[in-house]
Short mmCIF file of C-alpha atoms in Angstrom, two decimals:
data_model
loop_
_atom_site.label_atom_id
_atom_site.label_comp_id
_atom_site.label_asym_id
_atom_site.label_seq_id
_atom_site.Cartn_x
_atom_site.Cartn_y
_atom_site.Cartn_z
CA UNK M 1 0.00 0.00 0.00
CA UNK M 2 1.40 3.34 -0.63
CA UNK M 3 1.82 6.14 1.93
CA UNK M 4 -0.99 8.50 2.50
CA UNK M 5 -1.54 11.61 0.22
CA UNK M 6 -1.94 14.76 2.41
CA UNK M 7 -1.13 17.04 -0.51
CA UNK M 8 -0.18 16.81 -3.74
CA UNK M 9 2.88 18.32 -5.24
CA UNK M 10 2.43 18.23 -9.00
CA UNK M 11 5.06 20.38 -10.74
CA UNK M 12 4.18 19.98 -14.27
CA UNK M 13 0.75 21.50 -14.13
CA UNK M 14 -0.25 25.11 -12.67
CA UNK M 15 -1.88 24.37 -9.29
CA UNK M 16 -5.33 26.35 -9.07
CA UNK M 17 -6.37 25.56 -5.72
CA UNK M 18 -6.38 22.94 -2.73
CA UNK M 19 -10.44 22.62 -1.40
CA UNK M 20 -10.82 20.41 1.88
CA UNK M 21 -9.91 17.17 -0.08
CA UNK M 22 -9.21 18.38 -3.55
CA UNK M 23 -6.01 19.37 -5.23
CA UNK M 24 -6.87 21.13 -8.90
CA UNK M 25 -4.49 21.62 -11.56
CA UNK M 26 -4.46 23.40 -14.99
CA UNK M 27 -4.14 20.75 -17.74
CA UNK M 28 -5.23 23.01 -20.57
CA UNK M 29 -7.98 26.10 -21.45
CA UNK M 30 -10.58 23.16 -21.88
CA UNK M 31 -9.62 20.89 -18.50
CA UNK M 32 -8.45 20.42 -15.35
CA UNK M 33 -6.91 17.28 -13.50
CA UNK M 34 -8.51 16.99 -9.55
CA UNK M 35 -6.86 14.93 -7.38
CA UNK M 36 -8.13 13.82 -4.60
CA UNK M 37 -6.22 13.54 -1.24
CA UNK M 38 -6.84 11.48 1.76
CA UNK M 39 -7.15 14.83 3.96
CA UNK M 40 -10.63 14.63 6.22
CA UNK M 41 -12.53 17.51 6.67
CA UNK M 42 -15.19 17.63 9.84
CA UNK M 43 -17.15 20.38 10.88
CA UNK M 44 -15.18 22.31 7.83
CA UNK M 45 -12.32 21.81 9.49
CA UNK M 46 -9.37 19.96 8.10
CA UNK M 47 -8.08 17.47 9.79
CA UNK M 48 -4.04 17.02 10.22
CA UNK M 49 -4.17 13.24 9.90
CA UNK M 50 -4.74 12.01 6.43
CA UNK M 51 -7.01 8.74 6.11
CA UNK M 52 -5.34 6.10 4.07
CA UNK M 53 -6.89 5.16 0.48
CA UNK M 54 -9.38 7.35 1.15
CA UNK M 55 -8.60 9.64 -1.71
CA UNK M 56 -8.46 6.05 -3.98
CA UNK M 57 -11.90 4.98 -2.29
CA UNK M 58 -14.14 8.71 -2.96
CA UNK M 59 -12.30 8.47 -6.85
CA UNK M 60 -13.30 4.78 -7.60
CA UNK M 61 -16.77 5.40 -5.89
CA UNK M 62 -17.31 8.44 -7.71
CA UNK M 63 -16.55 7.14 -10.96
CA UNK M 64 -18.72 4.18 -10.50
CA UNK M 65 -21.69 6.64 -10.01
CA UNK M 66 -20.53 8.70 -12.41
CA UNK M 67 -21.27 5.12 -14.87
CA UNK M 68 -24.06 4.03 -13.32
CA UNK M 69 -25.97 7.66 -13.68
CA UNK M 70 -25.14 8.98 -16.63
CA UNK M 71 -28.32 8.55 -18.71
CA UNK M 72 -29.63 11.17 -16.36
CA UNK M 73 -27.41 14.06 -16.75
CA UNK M 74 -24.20 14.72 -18.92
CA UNK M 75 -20.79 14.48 -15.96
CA UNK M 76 -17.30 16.19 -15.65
CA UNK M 77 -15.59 13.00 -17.59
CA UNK M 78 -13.14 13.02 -20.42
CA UNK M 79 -11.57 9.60 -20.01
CA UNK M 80 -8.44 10.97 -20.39
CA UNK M 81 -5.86 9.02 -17.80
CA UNK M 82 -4.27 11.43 -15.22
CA UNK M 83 -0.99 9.87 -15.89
CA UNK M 84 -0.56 10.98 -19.46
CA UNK M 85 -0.81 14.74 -18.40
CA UNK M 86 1.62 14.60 -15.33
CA UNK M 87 5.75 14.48 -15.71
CA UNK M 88 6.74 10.98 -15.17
CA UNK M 89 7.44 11.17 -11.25
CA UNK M 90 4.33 12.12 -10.71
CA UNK M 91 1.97 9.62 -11.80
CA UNK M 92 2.37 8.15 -8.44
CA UNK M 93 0.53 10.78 -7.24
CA UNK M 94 -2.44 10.50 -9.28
CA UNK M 95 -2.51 6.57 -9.88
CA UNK M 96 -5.87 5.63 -8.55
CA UNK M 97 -7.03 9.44 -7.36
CA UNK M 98 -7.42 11.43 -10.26
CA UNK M 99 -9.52 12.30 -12.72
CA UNK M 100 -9.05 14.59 -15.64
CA UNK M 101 -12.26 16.77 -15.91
CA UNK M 102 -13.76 18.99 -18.71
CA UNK M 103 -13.25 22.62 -17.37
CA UNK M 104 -16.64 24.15 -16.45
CA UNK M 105 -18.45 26.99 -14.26
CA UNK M 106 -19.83 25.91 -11.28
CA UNK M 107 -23.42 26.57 -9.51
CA UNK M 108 -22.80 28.71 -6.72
CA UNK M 109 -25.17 25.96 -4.57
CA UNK M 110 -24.61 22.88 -3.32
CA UNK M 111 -27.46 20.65 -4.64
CA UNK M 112 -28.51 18.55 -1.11
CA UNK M 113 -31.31 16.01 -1.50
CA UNK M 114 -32.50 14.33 1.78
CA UNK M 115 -34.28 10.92 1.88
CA UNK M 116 -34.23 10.65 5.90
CA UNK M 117 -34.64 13.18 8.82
CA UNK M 118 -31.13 13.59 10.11
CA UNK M 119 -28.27 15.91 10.73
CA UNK M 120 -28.69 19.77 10.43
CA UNK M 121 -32.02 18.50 8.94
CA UNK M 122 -33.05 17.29 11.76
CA UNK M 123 -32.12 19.88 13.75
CA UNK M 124 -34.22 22.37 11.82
CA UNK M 125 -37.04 20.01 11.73
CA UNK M 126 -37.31 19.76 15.57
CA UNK M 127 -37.23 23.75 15.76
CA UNK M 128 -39.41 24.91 13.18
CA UNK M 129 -41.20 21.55 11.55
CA UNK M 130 -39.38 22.12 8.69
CA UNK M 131 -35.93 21.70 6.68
CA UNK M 132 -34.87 24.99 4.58
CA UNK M 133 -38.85 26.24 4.50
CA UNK M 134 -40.24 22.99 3.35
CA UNK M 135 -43.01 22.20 5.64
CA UNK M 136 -42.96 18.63 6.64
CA UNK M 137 -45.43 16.11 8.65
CA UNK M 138 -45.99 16.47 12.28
CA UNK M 139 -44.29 13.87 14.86
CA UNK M 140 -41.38 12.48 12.46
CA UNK M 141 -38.59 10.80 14.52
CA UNK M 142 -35.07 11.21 13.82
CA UNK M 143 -33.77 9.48 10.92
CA UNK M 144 -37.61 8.67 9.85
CA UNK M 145 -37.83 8.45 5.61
CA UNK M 146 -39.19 11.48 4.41
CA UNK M 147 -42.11 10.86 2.60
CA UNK M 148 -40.66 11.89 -0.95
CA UNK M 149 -36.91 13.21 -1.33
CA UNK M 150 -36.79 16.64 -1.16
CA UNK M 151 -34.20 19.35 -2.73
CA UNK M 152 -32.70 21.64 -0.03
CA UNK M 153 -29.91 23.76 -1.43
CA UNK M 154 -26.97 25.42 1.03
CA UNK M 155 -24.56 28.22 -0.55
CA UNK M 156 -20.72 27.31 -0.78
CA UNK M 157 -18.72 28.25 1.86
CA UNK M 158 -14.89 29.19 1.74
CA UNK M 159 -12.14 26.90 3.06
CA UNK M 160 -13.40 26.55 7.04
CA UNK M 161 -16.13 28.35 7.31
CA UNK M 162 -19.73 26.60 6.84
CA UNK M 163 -22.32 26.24 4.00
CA UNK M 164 -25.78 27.45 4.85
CA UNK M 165 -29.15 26.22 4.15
CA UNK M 166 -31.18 28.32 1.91
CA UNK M 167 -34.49 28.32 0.20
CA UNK M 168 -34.90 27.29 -3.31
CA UNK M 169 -36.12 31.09 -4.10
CA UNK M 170 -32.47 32.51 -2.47
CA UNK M 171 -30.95 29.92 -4.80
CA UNK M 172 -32.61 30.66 -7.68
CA UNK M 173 -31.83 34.76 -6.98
CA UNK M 174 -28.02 34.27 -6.06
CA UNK M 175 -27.37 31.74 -9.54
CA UNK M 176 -28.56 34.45 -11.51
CA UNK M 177 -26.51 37.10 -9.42
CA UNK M 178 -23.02 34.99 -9.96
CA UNK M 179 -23.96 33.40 -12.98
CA UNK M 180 -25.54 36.22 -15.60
CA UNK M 181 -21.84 37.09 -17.56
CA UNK M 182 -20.99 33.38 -18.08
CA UNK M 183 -24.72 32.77 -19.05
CA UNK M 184 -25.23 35.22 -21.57
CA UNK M 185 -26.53 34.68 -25.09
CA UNK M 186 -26.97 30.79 -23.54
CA UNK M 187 -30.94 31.83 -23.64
CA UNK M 188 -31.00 30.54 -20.43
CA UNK M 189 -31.02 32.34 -16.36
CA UNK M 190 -29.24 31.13 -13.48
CA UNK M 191 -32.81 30.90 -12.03
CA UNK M 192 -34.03 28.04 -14.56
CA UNK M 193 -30.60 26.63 -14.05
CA UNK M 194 -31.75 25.92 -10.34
CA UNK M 195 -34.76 24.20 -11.22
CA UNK M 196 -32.52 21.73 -13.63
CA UNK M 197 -30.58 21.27 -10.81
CA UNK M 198 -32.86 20.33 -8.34
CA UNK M 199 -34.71 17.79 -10.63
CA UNK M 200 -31.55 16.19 -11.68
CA UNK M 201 -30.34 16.11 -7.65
CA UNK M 202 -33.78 14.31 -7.11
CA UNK M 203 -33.41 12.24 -10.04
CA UNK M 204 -29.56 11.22 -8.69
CA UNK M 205 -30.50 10.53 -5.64
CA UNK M 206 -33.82 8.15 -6.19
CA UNK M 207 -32.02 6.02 -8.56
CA UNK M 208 -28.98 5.65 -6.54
CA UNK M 209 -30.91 4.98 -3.22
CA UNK M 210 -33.17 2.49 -5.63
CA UNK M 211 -29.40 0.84 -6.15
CA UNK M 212 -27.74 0.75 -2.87
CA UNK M 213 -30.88 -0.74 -1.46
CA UNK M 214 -30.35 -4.00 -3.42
CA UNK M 215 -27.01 -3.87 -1.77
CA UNK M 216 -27.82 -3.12 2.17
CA UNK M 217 -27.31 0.81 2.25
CA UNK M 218 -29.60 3.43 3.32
CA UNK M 219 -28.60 6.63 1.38
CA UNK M 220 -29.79 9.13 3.60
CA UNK M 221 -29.21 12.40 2.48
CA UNK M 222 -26.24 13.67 -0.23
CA UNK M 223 -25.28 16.64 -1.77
CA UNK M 224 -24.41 16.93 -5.71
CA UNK M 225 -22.62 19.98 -7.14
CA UNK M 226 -23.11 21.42 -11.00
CA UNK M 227 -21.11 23.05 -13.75
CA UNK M 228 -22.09 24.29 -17.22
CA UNK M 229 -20.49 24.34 -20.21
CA UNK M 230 -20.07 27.76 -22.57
CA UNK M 231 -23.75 26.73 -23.85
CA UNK M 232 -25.18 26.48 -20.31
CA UNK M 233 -25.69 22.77 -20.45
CA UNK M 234 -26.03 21.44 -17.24
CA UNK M 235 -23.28 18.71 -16.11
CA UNK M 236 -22.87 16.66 -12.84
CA UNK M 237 -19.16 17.91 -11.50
CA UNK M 238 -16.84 17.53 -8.36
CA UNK M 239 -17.60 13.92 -6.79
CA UNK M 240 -20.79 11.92 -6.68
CA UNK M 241 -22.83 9.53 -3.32
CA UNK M 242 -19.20 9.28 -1.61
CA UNK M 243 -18.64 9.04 1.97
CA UNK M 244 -17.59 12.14 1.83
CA UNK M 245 -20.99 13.50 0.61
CA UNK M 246 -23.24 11.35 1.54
CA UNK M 247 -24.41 9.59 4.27
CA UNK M 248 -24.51 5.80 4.10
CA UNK M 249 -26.64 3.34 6.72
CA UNK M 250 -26.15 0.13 6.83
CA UNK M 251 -30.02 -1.12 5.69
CA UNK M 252 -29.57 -4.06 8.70
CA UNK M 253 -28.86 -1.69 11.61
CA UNK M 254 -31.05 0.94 10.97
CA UNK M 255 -33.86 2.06 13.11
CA UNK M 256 -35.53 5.47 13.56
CA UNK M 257 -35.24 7.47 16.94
CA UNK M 258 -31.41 7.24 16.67
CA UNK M 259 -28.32 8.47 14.80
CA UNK M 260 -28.17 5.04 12.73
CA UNK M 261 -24.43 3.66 12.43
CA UNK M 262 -23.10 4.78 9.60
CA UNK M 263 -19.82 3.92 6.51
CA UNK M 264 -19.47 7.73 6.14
CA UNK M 265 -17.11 10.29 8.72
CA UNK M 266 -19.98 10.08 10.85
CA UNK M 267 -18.07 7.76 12.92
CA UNK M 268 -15.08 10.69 13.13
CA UNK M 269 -17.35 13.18 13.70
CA UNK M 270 -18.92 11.08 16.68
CA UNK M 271 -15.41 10.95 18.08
CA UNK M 272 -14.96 14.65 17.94
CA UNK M 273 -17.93 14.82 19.30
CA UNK M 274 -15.92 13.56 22.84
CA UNK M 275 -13.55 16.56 22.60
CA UNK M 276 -13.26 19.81 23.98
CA UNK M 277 -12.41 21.59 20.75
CA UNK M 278 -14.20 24.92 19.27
CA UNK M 279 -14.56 23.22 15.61
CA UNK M 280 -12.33 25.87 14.42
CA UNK M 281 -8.63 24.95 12.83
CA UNK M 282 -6.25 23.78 13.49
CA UNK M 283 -8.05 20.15 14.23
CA UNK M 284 -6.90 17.83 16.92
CA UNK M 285 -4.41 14.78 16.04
CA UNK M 286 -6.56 11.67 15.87
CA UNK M 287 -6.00 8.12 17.64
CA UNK M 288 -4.66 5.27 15.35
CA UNK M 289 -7.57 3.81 16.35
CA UNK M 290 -10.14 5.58 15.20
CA UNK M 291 -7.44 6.65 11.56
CA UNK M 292 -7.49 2.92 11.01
CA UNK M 293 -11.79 2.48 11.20
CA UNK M 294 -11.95 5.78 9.48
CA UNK M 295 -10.19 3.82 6.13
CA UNK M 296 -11.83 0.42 7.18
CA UNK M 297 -15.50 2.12 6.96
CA UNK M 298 -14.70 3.79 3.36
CA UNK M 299 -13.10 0.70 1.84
CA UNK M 300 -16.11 -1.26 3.23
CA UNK M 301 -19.10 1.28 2.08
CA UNK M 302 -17.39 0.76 -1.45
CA UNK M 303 -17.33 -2.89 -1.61
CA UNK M 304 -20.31 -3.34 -0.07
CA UNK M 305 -22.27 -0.51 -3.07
CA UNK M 306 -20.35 -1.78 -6.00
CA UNK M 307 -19.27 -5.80 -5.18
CA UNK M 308 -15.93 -5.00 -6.24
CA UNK M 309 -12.58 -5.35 -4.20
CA UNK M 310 -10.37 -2.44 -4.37
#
């Protein structure tokens, strides 16, 4: 096994910027190589212990999504292999965790879908009976199925500081604010971009929970992020129902009233849960311990969705 990837140091490509997990890199005007690290962000913070294969795990999971769900909307793919585009003693550090991307503009939005009352959800739900303004049935339990998904976007937040839940109107208003220059003469606003978004999310999400169902996994809740092309064609970008942006019950242990065990960082976050930390950087060293079932829950979430060893 090879040594955990905190950071990447490609030399051969301009370096545009390091997210929580994600290295980008120039390849050319038209696309951009993303590697992906085995860095662990909770509570937006990054952690300083990197979890091994992780970075191979969210890439191999992503791409098999990515497959699987591509009659639904067009995706970030070229097919391209990262190692043709790096200098020789570097394709070690894209073997396995890279992908080479078309280059497109972002949504300003994440694109959450929830299946389940949990997490911030949850919490909103037991304060106002509703998640991001979207009235919901009295006397649902925690991690209860919703009745029907439902599409509950958050603006992007910079590098440690948090998203925020919005309504699908503020959505619809701030896509057209950020996107108007890069949409012109498309014939399209950022505001019908947001309803494309939202019905692809839901579409994602049913026919992935439909799959992992056949193979023992809840999908609760995950978030999907979107780019368009010079046209303003809608594409699926970034990563896709990973641990990393999703959370993933085990169908056998779930029950609602509780916080059901979970293959996501769940089982991190529970841990840091047990600290007296203010969630702001830098994060606090983790145990071996709890390192090694970080890596032991993402290998086994992606065996267990697509049958296949990694």
């Amino acid at each position: 096994m090879t040594a955990p990837l905190f950071e990447s140091s490609i030399r051969s490509l301009p370096l545009i910027a390091r997210g929580k997990v994600r290295d980008i890199y120039a390849v050319d005007a038209d696309k951009l190589l993303i590697v992906t690290s085995d860095r662990l962000s909770a509570f937006d913070v990054i952690l300083p212990d990197p979890i091994p294969r992780k970075g191979e795990v969210l890439t191999a999971m992503a791409s098999f999504w990515f497959a699987k769900l591509g009659h639904i909307v067009p995706n970030q793919l070229t097919g391209i292999d990262p190692e043709t585009v790096v200098a020789a003693d570097e394709r070690d550090q894209v073997r396995g965790r890279a992908l080479v991307v078309k280059r497109l503009t972002p949504l300003p939005i994440e694109a959450v879908v929830r299946g389940y009352v949990i997490g911030s959800g949850w919490k909103d739900y037991q304060d106002t009976g509703a998640i991001c303004g979207i009235q919901l049935p009295a006397g649902l339990k925690q991690a209860q199925k919703l009745p029907a998904p439902i599409f509950t976007p958050a603006s992007k937040a910079e590098v440690g500081d948090h998203d925020e839940n919005i309504s699908f109107e503020q959505a619809q208003a701030h896509t057209d604010a950020v996107l108007a220059e890069a949409l012109k003469g498309t014939g399209k606003t950022g505001a019908q971009l947001v309803v494309e978004a939202r019905d692809a999310a839901i579409a994602l999400y049913s026919q992935a929970a439909d799959f992992a169902a056949t193979r023992g996994i809840i999908i609760a809740d995950t978030k999907f992020e979107f780019g368009i092309d010079a046209a303003g064609t809608l594409h699926l970008i970034d990563e896709a129902l990973t641990p990393d942006s999703s959370r993933f019950w085990p169908a056998d242990s779930y029950a609602e009233g509780i916080s059901p065990p979970s293959y996501d960082k769940q089982y991190v976050r529970d841990y840091l849960e047990t600290l007296t930390w203010g969630k702001v950087a830098p994060g606090p060293k983790l145990p071996e311990e709890v390192i090694a079932r970080t890596a032991a829950k993402y290998v086994e979430a992606y065996e267990h969705l697509t049958g296949q060893t990694l």
